[in-house]
Short mmCIF file of C-alpha atoms in Angstrom, two decimals:
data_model
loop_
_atom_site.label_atom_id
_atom_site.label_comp_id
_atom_site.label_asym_id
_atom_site.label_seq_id
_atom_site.Cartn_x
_atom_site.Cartn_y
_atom_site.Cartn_z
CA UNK W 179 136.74 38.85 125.57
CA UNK W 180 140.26 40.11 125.27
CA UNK W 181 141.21 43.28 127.80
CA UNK W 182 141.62 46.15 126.36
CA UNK W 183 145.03 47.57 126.97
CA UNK W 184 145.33 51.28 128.15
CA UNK W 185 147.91 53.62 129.38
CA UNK W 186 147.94 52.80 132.59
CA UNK W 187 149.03 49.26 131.68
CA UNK W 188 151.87 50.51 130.05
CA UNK W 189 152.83 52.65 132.24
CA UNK W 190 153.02 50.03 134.78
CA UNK W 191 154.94 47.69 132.66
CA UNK W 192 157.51 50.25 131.57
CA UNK W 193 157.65 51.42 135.19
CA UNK W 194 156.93 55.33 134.49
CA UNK W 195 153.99 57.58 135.20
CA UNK W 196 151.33 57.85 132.37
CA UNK W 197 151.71 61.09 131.60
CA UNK W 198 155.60 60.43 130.85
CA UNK W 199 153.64 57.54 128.41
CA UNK W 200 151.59 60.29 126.83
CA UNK W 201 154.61 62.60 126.33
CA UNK W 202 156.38 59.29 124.56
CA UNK W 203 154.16 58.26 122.24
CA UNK W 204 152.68 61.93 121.14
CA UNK W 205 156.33 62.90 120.44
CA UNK W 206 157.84 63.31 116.65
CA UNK W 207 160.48 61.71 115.42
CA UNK W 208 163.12 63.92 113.52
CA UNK W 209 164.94 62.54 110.11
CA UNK W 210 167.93 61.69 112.69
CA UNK W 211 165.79 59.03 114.56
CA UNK W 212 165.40 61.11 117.31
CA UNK W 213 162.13 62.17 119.23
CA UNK W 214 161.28 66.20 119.62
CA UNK W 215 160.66 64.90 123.52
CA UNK W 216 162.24 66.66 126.23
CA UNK W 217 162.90 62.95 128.03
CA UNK W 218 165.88 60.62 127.79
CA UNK W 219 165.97 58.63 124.20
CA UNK W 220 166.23 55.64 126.07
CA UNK W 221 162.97 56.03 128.32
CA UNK W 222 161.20 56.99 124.79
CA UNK W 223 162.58 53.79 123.46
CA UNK W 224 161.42 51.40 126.38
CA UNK W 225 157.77 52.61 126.65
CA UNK W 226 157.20 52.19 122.63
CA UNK W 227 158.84 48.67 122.74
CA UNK W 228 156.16 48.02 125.94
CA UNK W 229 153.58 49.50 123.54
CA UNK W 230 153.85 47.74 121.02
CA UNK W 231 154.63 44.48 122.96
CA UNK W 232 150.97 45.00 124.72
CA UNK W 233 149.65 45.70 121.81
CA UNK W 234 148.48 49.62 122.97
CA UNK W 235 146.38 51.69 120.51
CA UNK W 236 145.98 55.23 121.55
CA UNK W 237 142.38 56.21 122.35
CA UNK W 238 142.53 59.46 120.06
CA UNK W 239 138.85 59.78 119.82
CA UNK W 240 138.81 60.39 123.81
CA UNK W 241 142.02 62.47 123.46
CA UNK W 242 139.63 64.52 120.97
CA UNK W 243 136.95 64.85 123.43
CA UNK W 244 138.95 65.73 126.49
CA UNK W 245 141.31 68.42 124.63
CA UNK W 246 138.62 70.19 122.38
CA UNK W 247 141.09 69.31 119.96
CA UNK W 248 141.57 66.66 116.53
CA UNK W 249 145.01 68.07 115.86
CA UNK W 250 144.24 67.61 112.27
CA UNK W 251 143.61 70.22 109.84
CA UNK W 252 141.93 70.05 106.21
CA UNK W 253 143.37 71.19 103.25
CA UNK W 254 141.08 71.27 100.09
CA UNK W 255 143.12 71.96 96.81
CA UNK W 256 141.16 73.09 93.64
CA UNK W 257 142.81 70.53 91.25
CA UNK W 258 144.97 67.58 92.29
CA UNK W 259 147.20 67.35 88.74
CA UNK W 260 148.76 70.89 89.09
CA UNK W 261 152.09 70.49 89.95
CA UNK W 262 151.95 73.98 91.71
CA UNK W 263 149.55 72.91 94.12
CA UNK W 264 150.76 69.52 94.47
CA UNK W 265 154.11 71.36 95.74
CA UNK W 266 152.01 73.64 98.07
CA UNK W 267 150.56 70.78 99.87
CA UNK W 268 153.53 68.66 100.24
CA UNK W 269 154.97 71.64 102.31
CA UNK W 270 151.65 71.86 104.04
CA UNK W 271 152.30 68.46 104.69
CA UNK W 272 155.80 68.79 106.17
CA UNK W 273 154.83 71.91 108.27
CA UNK W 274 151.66 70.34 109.79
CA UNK W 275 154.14 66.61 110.94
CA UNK W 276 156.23 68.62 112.36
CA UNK W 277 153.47 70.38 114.50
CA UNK W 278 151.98 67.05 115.46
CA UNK W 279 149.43 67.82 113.29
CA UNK W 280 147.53 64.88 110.87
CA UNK W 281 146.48 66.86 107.37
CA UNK W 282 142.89 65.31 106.01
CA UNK W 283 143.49 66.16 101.51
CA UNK W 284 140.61 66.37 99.24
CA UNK W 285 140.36 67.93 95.71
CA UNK W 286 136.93 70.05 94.71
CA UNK W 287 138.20 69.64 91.32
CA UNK W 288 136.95 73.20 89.90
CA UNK W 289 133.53 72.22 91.18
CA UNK W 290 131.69 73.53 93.91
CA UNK W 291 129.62 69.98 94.37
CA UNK W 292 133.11 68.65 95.28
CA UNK W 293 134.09 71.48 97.30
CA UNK W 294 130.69 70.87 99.51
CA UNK W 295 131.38 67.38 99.61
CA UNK W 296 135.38 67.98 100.70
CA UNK W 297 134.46 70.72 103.58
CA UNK W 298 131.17 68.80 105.14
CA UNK W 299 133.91 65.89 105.28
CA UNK W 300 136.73 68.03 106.63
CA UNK W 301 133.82 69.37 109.30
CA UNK W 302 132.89 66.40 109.91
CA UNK W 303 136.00 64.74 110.85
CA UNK W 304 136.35 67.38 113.43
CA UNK W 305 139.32 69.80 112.04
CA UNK W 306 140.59 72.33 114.13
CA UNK W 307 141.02 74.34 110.75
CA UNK W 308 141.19 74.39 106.70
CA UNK W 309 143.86 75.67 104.24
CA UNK W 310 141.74 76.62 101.15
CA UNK W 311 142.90 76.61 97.31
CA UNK W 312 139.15 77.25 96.23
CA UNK W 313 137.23 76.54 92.89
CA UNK W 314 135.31 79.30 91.29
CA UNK W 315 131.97 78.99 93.00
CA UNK W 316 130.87 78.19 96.22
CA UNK W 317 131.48 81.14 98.80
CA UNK W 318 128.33 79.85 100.50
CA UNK W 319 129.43 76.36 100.91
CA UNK W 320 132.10 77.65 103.41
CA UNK W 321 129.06 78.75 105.75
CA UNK W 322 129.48 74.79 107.45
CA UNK W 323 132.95 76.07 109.08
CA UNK W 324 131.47 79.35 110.14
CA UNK W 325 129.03 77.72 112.24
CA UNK W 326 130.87 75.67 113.69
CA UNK W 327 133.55 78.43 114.12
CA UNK W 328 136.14 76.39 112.35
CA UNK W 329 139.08 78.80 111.37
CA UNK W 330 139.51 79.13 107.39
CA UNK W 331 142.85 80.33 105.59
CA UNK W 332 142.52 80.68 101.47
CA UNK W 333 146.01 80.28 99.70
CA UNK W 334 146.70 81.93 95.93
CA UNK W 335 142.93 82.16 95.33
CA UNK W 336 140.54 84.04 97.18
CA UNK W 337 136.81 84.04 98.09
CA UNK W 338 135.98 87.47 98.66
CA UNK W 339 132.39 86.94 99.52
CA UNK W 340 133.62 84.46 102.33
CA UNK W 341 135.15 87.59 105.03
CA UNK W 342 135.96 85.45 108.06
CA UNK W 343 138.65 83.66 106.53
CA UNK W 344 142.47 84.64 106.36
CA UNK W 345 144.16 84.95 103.44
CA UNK W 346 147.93 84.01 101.74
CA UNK W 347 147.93 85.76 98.43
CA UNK W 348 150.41 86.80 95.70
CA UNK W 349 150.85 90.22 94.22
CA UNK W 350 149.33 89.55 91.10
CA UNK W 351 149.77 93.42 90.31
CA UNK W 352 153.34 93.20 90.86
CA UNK W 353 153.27 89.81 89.10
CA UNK W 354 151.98 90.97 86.12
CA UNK W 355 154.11 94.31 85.52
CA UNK W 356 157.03 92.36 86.05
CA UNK W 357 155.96 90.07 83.02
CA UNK W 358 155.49 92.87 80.52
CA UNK W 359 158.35 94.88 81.95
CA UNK W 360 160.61 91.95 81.50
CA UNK W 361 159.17 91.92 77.76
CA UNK W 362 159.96 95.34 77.19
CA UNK W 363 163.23 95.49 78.51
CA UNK W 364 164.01 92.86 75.54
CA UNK W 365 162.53 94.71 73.13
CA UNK W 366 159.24 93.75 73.08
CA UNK W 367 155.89 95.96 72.41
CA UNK W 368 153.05 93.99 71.31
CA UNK W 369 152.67 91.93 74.05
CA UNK W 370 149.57 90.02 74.67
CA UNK W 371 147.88 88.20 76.70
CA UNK W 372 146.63 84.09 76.56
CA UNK W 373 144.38 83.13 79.48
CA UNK W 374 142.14 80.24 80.67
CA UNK W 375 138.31 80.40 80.67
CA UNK W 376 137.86 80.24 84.47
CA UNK W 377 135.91 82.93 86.62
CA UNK W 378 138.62 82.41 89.39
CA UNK W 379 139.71 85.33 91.42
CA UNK W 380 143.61 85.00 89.97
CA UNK W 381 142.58 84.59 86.24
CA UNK W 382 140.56 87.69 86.54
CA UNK W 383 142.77 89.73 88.41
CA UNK W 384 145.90 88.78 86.22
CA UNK W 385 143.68 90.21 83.52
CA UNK W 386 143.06 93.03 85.10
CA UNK W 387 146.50 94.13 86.05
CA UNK W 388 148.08 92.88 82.77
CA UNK W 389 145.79 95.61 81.00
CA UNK W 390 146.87 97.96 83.83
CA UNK W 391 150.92 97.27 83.47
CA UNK W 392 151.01 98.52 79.41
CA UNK W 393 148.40 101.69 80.20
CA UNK W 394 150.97 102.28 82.40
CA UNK W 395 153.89 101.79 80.38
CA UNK W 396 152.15 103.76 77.52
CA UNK W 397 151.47 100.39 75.41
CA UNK W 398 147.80 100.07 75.78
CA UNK W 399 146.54 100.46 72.17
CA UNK W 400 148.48 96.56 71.85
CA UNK W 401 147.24 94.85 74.51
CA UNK W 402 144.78 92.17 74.05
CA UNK W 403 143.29 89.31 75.94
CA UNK W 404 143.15 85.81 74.69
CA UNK W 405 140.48 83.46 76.48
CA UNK W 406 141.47 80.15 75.66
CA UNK W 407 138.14 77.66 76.43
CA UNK W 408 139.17 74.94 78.23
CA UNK W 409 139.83 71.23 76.81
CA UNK W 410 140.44 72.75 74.01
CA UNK W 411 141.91 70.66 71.30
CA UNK W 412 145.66 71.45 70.27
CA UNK W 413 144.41 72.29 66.47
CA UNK W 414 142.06 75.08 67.90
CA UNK W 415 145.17 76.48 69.74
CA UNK W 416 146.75 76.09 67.12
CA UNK W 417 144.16 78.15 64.78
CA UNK W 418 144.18 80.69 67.70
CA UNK W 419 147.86 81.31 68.07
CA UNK W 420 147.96 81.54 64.56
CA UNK W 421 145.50 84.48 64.10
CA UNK W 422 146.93 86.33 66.72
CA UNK W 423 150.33 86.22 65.11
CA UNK W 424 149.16 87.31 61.75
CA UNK W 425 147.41 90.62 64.01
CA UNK W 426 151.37 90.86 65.07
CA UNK W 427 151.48 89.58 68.43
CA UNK W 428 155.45 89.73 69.34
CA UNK W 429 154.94 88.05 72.58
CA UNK W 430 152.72 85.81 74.64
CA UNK W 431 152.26 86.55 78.43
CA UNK W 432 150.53 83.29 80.04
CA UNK W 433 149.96 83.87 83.66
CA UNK W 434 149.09 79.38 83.86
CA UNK W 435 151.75 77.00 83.85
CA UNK W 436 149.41 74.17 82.27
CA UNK W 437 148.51 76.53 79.37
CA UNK W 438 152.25 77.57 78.66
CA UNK W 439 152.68 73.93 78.28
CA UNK W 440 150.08 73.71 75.58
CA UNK W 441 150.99 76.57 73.81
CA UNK W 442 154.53 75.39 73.89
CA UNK W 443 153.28 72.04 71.86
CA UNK W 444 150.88 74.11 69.83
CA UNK W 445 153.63 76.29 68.54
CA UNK W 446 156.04 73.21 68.01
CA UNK W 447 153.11 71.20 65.77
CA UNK W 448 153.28 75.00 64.04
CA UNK W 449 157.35 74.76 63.20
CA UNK W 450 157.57 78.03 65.04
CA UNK W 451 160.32 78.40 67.40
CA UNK W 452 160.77 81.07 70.89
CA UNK W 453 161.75 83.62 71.10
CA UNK W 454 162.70 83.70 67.31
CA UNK W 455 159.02 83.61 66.17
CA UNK W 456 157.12 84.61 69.16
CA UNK W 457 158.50 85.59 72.87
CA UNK W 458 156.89 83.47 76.09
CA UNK W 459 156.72 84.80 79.45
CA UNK W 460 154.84 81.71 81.26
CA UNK W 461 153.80 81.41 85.71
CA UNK W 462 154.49 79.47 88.38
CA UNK W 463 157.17 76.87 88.39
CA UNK W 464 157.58 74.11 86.07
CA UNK W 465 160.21 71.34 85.46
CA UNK W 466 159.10 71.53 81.55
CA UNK W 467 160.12 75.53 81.82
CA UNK W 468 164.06 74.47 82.59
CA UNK W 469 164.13 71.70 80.35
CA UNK W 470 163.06 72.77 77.19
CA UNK W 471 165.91 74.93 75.09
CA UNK W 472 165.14 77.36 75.40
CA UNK W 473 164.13 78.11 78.57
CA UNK W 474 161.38 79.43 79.56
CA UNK W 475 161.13 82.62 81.31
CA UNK W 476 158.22 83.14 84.03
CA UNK W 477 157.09 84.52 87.15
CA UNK W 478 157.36 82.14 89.99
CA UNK W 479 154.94 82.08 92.85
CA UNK W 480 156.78 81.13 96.41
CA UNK W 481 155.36 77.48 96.92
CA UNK W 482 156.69 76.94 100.23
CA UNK W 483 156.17 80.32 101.30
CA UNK W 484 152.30 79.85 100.62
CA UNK W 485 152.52 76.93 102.72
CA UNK W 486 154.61 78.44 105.98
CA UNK W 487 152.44 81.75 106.04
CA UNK W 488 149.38 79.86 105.38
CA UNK W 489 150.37 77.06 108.37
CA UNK W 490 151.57 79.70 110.63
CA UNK W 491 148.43 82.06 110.26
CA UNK W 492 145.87 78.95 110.55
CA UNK W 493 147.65 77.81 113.91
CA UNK W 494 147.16 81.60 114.71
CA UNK W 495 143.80 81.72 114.20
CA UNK W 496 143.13 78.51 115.99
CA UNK W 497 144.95 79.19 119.09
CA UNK W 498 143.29 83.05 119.62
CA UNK W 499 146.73 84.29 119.11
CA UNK W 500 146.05 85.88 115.64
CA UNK W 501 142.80 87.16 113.76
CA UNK W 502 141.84 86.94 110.00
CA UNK W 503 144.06 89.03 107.80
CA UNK W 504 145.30 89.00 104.60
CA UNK W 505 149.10 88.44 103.55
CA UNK W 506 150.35 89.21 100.18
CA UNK W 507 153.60 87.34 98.78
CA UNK W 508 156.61 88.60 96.79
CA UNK W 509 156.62 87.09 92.88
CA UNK W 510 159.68 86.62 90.94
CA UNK W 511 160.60 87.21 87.24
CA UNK W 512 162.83 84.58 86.30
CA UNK W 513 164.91 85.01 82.78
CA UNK W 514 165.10 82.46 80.13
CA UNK W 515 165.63 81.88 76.63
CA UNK W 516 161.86 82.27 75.87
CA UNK W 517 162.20 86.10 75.74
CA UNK W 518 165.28 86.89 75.44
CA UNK W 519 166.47 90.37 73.52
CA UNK W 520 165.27 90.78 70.08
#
């Protein structure tokens, strides 16, 4: 049987002490080529060429078990095809490399069966923590990383029935009075409301404050909710948008990026144009919002923001050095063409 090679053999063979080995291979290499490891380039570069020569392969499970540590974290995103959260875990992503940190990704998909399926994986793996974007249901599912005192950070949506976890939230009441402010400003009175069908905490709360925002700026007797089912099929939009129009909807605020999207091909099957026939104030980020003419204005949530706080308060939490807390972000009304001045 072949010998195992271990760090002592090349640490012998690269004529160094096996913890300068360890301090080699567990460094990070920057974009310039260059290790984050406080020893001379080309020390670094002669024990990895002895490595891989010998053929070394780190023993990380026995790392694991003498450190108490995985030095990976999980991070469990609610849908995989939303371009927001896609951008919140690529900076997740860069954050946790540059920690020397591994990231373990699943997707519970809306669904709390895939949500207990993506934490009992992350838990069993052995993460030293999870970043969050939860599903609707499933506040009880979380119990797995509770007993086994695994630190828990929820980004954009919450849990509230879950208390140990941290939390990276945006100002959804700011959010939203900055959309119908923005709408006013131009003009705008009867502004209303289209939302997705989803008994999240941000769909609810967006409700919620959007009601608040015109009682507040004395246009309450306008505002109405739309609930928009979803799948639904473009010609029920359609039929929708339609009948809220002919009630004299001015202006459509849609606090989801996906369903601005769909309303903006519902209204262009219609022959209706924005802001000339209706005004759009849309959320979160979206290459479609600066390429169609007009643009489209919107409130944009911090992406990488989510991800630093989020990071930063997780590695907190796992160290000792910080306790469960809850941040809230800063959103932004961006102008565009959508709702400009009538």
């Amino acid at each position: 049987m072949k010998k195992r090679i271990t760090i002592k053999d090349v640490a012998r063979e690269a004529g160094v002490s096996i913890a300068l080995v360890s301090m080699a291979l567990n460094s990070r290499v920057g974009k310039d080529g260059k290790s984050n490891c406080k020893v001379k380039q080309e020390t670094i570069s002669r024990i990895r060429e002895v490595s891989e020569r010998l053929g070394y392969i780190p023993n990380n499970a026995a790392a694991q078990i003498s450190s108490g540590r995985s030095r990976t974290i999980g991070v469990i995103t609610s849908i995989m095809d939303s371009q927001f959260f896609t951008e919140i875990c690529k900076h997740i992503e860069r954050y946790a490399y540059s920690a020397g940190y591994s990231v373990i990704l699943s997707s519970a998909d809306e669904n709390a069966g895939k949500l207990y399926d993506a934490v009992h994986k992350a838990v069993g793996i052995g993460v030293d923590g999870m970043l969050v974007i939860p599903p609707a249901a499933g506040a009880e599912i979380m119990e797995a990383a509770r007993d086994l005192h695994i630190p828990v950070v929820f980004l954009e949506r919450d849990m509230p029935d879950y208390s140990p976890a941290g939390r990276v939230l945006l100002d959804n009441e700011k959010a939203c009075m900055l959309a119908v402010k923005g709408l006013i400003d131009n003009g705008y009175t009867r502004i209303e409301q289209l939302t997705m069908d989803l008994e999240v905490t941000t769909v609810i709360s967006k409700k919620e404050y959007y009601l608040k925002a015109m009682d507040e700026l004395g246009l309450s007797d306008f505002a109405h909710i739309s609930t928009v089912p979803e799948g639904i099929t473009t010609e029920d939009l359609v039929k929708l948008i339609a009948e809220r129009l002919e009630c004299g909807a001015e202006a459509f605020f849609i606090p989801s990026n996906d369903l601005t999207v769909s309303v903006l091909g519902a209204l262009r099957n219609m022959g209706l144009k924005t802001p000339d026939d209706v005004a759009i104030v849309g959320f979160d980020s979206c290459s479609i919002f600066d390429l169609h003419s007009p643009s489209i204005a919107h409130i944009k949530e911090p992406t990488e923001e989510f991800a630093r706080r989020g990071f930063d308060l997780l590695m907190g939490m796992m160290s000792g050095e910080d306790t469960p807390r809850t941040l809230l972000l800063e959103p932004e009304f961006v102008p565009g063409g959508s709702s400009s001045r009538r």
